[in-house]
Short mmCIF file of C-alpha atoms in Angstrom, two decimals:
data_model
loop_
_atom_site.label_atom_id
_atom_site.label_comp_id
_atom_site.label_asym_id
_atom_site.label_seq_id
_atom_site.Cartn_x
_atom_site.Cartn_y
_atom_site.Cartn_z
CA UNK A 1 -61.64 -262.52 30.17
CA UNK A 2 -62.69 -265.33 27.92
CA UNK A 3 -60.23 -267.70 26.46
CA UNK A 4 -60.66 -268.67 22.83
CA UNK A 5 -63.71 -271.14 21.97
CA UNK A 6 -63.50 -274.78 21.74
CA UNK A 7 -63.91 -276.57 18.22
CA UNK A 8 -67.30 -278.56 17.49
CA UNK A 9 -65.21 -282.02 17.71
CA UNK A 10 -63.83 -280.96 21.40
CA UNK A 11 -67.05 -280.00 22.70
CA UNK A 12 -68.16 -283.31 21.85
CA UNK A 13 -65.46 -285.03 23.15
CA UNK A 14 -65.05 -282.91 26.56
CA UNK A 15 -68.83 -283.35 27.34
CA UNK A 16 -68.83 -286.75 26.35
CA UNK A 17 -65.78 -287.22 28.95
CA UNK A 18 -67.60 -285.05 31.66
CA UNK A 19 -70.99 -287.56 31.58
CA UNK A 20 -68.34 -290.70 31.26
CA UNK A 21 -66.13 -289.83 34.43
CA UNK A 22 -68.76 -287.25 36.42
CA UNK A 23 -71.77 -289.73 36.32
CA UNK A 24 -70.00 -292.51 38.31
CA UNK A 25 -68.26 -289.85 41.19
CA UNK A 26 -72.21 -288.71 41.72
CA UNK A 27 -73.29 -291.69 42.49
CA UNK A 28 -70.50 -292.50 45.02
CA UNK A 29 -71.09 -289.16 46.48
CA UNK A 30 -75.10 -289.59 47.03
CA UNK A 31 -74.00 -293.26 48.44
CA UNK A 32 -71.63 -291.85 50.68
CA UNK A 33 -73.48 -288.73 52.03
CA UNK A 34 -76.55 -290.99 53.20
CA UNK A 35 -74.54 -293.31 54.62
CA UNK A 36 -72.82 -290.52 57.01
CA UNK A 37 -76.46 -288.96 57.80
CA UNK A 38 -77.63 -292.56 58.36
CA UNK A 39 -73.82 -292.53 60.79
CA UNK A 40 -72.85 -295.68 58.76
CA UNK A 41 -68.95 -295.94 57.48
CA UNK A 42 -70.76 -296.75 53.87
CA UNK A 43 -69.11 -297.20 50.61
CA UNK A 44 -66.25 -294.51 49.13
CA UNK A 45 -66.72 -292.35 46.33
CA UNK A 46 -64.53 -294.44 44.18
CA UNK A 47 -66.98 -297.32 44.63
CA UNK A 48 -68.85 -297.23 41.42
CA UNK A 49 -65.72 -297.07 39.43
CA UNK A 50 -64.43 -300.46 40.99
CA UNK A 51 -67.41 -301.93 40.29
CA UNK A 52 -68.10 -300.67 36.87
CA UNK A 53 -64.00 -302.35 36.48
CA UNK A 54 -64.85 -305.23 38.00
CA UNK A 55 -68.14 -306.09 36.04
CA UNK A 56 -66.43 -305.12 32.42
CA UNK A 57 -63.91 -307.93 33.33
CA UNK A 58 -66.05 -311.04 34.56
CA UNK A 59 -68.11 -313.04 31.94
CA UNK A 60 -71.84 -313.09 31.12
CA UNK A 61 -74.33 -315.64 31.69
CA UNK A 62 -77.21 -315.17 28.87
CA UNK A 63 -80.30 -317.03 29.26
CA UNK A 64 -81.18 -319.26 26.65
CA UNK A 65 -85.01 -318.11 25.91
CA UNK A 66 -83.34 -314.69 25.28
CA UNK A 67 -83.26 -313.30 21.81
CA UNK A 68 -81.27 -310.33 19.81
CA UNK A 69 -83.71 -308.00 22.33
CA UNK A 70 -81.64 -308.87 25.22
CA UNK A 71 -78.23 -308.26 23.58
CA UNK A 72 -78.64 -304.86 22.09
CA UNK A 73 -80.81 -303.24 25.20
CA UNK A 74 -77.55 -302.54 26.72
CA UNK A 75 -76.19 -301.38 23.92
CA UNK A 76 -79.35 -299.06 23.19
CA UNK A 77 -79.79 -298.03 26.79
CA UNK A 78 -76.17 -296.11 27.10
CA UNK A 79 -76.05 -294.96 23.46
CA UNK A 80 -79.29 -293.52 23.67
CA UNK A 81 -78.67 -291.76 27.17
CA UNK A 82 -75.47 -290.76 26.85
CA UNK A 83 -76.88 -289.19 23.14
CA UNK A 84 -79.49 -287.61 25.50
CA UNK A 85 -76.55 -285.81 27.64
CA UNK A 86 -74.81 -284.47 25.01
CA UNK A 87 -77.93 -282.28 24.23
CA UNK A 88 -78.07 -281.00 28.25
CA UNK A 89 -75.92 -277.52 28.99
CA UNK A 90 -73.39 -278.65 31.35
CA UNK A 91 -70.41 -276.26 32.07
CA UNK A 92 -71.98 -273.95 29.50
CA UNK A 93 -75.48 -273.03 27.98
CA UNK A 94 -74.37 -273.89 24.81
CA UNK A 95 -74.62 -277.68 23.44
CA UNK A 96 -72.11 -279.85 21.91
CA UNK A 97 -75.35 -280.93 19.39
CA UNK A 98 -78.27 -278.57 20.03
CA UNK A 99 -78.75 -278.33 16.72
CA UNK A 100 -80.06 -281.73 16.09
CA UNK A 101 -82.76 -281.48 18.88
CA UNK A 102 -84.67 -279.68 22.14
CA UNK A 103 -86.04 -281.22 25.07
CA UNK A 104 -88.44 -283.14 22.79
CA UNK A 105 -85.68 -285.04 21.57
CA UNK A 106 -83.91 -285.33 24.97
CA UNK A 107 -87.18 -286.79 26.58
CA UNK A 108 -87.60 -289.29 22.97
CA UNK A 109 -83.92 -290.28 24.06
CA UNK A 110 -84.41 -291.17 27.21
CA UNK A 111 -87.74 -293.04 26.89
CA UNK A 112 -86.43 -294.65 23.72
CA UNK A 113 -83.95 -296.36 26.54
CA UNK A 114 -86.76 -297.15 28.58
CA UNK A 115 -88.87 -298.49 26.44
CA UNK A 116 -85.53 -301.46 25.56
CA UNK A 117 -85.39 -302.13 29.08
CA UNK A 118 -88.37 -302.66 29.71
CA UNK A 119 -88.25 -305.12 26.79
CA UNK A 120 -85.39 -306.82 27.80
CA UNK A 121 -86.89 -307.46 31.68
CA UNK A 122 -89.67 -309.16 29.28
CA UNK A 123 -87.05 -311.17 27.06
CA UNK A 124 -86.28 -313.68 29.20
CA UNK A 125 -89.51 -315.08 29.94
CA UNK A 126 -88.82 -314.15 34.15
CA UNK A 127 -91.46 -313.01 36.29
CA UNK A 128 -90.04 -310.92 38.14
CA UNK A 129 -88.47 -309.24 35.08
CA UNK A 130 -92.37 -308.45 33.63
CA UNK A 131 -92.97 -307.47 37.38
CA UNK A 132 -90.24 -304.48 36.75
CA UNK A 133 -91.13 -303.73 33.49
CA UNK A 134 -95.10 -303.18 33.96
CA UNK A 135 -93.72 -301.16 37.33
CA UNK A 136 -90.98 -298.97 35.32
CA UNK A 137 -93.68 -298.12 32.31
CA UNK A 138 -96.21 -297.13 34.95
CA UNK A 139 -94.55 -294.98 36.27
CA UNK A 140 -92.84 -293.00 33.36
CA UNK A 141 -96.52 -293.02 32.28
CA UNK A 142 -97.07 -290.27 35.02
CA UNK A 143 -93.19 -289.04 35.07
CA UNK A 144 -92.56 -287.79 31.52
CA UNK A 145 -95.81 -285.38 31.29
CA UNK A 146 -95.03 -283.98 34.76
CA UNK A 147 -91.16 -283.60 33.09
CA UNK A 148 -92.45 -282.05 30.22
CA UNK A 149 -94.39 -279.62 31.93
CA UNK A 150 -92.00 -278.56 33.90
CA UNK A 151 -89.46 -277.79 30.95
CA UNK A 152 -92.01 -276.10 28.84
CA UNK A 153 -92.32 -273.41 31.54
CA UNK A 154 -88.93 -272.23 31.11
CA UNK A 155 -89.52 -273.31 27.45
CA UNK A 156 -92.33 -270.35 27.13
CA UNK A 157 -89.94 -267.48 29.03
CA UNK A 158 -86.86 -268.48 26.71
CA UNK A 159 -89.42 -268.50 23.84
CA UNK A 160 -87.74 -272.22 22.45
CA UNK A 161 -87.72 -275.60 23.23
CA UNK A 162 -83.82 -275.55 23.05
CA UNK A 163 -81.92 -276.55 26.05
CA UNK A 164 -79.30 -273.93 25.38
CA UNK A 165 -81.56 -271.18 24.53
CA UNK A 166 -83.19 -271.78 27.48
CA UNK A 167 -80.01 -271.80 29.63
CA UNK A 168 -79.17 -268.77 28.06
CA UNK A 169 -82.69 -267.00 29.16
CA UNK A 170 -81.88 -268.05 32.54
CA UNK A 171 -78.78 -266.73 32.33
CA UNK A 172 -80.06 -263.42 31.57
CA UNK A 173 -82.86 -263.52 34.10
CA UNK A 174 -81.06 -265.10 36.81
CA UNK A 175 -83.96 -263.68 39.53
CA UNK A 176 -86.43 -265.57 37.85
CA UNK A 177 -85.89 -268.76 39.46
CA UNK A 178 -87.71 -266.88 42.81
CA UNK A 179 -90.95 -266.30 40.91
CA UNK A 180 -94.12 -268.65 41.73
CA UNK A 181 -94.13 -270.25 37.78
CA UNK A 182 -90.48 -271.22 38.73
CA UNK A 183 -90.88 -272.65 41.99
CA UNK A 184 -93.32 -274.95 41.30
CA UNK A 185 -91.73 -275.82 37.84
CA UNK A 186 -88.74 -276.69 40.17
CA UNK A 187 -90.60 -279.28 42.77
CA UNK A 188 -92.12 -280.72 40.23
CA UNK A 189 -88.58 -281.32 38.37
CA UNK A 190 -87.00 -282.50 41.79
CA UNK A 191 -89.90 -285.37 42.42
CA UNK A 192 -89.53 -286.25 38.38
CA UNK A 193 -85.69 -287.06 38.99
CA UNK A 194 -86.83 -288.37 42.20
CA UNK A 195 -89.02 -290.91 40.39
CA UNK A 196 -87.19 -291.29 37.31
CA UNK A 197 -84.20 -292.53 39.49
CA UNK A 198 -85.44 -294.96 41.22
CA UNK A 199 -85.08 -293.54 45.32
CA UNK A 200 -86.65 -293.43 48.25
CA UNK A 201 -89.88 -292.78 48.14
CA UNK A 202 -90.47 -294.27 44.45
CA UNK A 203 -87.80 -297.26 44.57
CA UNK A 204 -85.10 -298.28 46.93
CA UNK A 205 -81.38 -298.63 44.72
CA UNK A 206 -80.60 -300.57 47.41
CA UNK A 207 -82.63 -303.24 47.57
CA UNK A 208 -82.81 -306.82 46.16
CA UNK A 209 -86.63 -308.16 47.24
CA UNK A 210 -88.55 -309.02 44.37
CA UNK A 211 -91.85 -307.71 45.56
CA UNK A 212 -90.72 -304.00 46.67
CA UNK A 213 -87.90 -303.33 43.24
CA UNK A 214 -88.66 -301.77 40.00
CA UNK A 215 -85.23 -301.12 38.30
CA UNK A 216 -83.73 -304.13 39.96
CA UNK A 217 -86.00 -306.55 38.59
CA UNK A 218 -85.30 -305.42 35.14
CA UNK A 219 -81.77 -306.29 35.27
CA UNK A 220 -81.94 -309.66 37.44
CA UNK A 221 -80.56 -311.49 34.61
CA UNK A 222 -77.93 -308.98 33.03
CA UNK A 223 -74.04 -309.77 34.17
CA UNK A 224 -70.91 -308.61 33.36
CA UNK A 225 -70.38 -306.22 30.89
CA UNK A 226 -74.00 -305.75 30.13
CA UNK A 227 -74.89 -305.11 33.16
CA UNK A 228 -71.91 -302.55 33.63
CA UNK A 229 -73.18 -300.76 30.79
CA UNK A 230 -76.46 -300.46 32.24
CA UNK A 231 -75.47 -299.42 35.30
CA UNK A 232 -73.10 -296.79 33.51
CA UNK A 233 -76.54 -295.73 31.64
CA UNK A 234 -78.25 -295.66 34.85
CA UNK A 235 -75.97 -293.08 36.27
CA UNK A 236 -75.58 -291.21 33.78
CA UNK A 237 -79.12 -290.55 33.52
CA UNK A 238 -79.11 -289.02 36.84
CA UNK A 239 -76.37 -286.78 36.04
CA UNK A 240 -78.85 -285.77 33.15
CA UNK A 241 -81.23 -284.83 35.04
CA UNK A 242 -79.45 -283.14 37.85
CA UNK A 243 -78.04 -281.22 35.59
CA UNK A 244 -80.85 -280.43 33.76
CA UNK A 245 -82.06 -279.21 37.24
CA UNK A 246 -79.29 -277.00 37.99
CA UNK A 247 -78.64 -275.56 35.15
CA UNK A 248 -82.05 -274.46 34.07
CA UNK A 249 -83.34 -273.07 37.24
CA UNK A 250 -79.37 -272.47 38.81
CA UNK A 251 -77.72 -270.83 36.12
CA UNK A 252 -74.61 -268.89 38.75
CA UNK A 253 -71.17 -269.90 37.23
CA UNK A 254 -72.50 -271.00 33.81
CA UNK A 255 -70.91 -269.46 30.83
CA UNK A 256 -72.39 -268.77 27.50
CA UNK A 257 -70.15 -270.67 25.38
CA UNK A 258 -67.30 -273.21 25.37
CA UNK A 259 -63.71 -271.91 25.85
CA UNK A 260 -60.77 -272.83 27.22
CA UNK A 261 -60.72 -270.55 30.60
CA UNK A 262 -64.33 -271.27 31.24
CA UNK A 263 -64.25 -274.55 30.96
CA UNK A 264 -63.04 -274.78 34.35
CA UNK A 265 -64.64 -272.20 35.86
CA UNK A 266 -68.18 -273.57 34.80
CA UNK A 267 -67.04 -277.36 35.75
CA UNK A 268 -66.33 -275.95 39.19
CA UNK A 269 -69.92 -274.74 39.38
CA UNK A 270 -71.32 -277.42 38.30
CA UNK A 271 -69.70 -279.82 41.01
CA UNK A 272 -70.59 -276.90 43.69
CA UNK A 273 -73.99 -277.42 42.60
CA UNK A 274 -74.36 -280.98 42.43
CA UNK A 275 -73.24 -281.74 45.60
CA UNK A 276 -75.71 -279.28 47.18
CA UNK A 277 -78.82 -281.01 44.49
CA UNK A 278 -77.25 -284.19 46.77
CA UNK A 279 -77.44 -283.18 49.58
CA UNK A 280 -81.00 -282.62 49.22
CA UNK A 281 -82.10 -285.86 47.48
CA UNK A 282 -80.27 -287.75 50.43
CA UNK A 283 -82.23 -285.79 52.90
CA UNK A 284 -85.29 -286.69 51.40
CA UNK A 285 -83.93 -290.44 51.20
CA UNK A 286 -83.50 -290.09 54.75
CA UNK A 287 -85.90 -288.84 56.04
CA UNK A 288 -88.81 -290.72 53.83
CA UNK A 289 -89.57 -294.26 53.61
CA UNK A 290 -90.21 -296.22 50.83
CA UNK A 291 -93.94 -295.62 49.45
CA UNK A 292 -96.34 -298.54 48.80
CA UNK A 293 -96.15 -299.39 45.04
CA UNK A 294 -100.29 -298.32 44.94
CA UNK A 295 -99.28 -295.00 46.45
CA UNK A 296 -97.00 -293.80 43.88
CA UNK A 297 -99.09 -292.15 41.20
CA UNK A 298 -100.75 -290.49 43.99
CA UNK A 299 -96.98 -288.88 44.24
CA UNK A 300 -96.27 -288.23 40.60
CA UNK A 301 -99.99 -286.82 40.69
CA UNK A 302 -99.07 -284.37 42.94
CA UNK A 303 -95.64 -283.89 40.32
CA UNK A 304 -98.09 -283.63 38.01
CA UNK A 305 -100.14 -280.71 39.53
CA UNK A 306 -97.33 -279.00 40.00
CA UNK A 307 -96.18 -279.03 36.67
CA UNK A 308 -99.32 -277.83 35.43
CA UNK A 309 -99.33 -274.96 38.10
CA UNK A 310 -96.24 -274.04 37.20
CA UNK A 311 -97.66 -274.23 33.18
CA UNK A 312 -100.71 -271.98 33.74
CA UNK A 313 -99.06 -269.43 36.24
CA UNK A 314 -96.58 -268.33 33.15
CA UNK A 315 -99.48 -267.11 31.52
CA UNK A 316 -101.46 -265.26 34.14
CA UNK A 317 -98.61 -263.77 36.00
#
């Protein structure tokens, strides 16, 4: 039975604390799970959270050919992605502020962040800064159609754009995610988080050479708490997009509403579910290697196909 529904302010503030303290524990967990299939000791789970501490503490070194740009990105990066999650079903269809937007607006959000990275990589005047952001607009270039696509087939079925609407089709028609439109909406999805990301094949998180790193270079000359809030942005755009994932095309354990009793219940789906959507981006990590930068779009074509597929098989099937 259903406990009583939570207020608008608490669904705010519980989702707001589920992106906050989830987003960090994901990352840990994709960190440590390749590191055990690569039979490495890696890094704990906790990881991320001592170094998101640690860099809030130290100071910042701010290059003097920056302007305001390189100040606010930060600022803009996490406000605008953490606005984005608050429109994504998480332990429910229903969103804290679905009112005020769809998957348009989620997608705006999120490339609204983008686009102040990418300006801040510029800011400074570095090379290798330019060299990320040219990289990082290429690519969402091919990413956000393929992402688009892919939502707008389960947009069609639900018959609106709305995240929780659409949730709440899936819901209903929980053996739709085995039908051919849904499937390919799916792979395309997975290689769109794939590249939007930043892993193996796309980008290595990892690495630190300036003529293999996209996100990296962006950041080279953000420190302290700047670069702890981008790095907070960072994952909590891939909890986004899991998430986004899961709960569109996974809906088992999601509850229509917010309430007290299913709060729970749905936050132990969800963490059921993300660690199995982990499991399978580290096994692709794994067992891929890093593409050459030229042979991307050739991937997010393929994405892109897909997505399209997936578009044009709702209507003849």
């Amino acid at each position: 039975m259903m406990g009583p529904t939570l207020g608008p302010v608490l669904k705010v503030l519980a989702q707001l604390a589920i992106l906050l303290l989830l987003a960090p524990l994901v990352t840990g967990l994709i960190k440590l799970l390749k590191a055990r299939l690569q039979m490495r000791r890696g890094p704990g789970m906790l990881q991320p959270y001592r170094d998101l501490y640690k860099l809030l503490r130290k100071g910042m070194v701010i290059p003097h050919t920056a302007s305001w740009l390189f100040s606010a990105t930060p600022y803009v990066v996490f406000s605008a992605t953490l606005l984005a999650g608050l429109m994504v079903p998480t332990v429910a269809a229903e969103t804290p502020i679905g009112l005020f937007g769809g998957v348009l607006a989620m997608v705006y959000l999120l490339g609204l962040g983008r686009f102040f990275l990418a300006l801040g990589g510029l800011d400074t005047g570095s090379s290798f800064g330019g060299l990320g952001s040219s990289r990082e607009m290429t690519i969402a270039a091919l990413a956000e159609p393929t992402l688009m696509l892919a939502v707008f087939t389960v947009a069609i079925g639900a018959g609106s754009t709305t995240l929780a609407e659409m949730a709440r089709a899936a819901i209903g028609q929980q053996w739709r995610f085995l039908a051919p439109s849904q499937i390919l909406a799916f792979a395309a999805l997975f290689l769109v988080l794939i590249a939007e990301t930043g892993r193996i094949p796309v980008d290595n998180p990892a690495t630190h050479l300036e003529l293999t790193m996209i996100h990296e270079a962006m950041i080279l000359e953000y420190s302290g708490p700047y670069l702890a809030l981008i790095e907070w942005g960072a994952s909590i755009k891939q909890l986004l997009l899991m998430t986004l994932l899961i709960n569109v095309f996974w809906p088992f354990g999601l509850p229509q509403v917010w309430s007290a009793s299913g709060l729970f219940t749905g936050l132990g789906w969800l963490l059921l579910k993300l660690f199995l959507l982990s499991c399978g981006i580290v096994l692709v990590e794994t067992t891929n290697a890093k593409m050459r930068l030229f042979r991307v779009p050739e991937l997010m074509a393929t994405a892109f196909v897909l997505g399209a597929l997936a578009l044009v098989s709702t209507f003849l099937l």
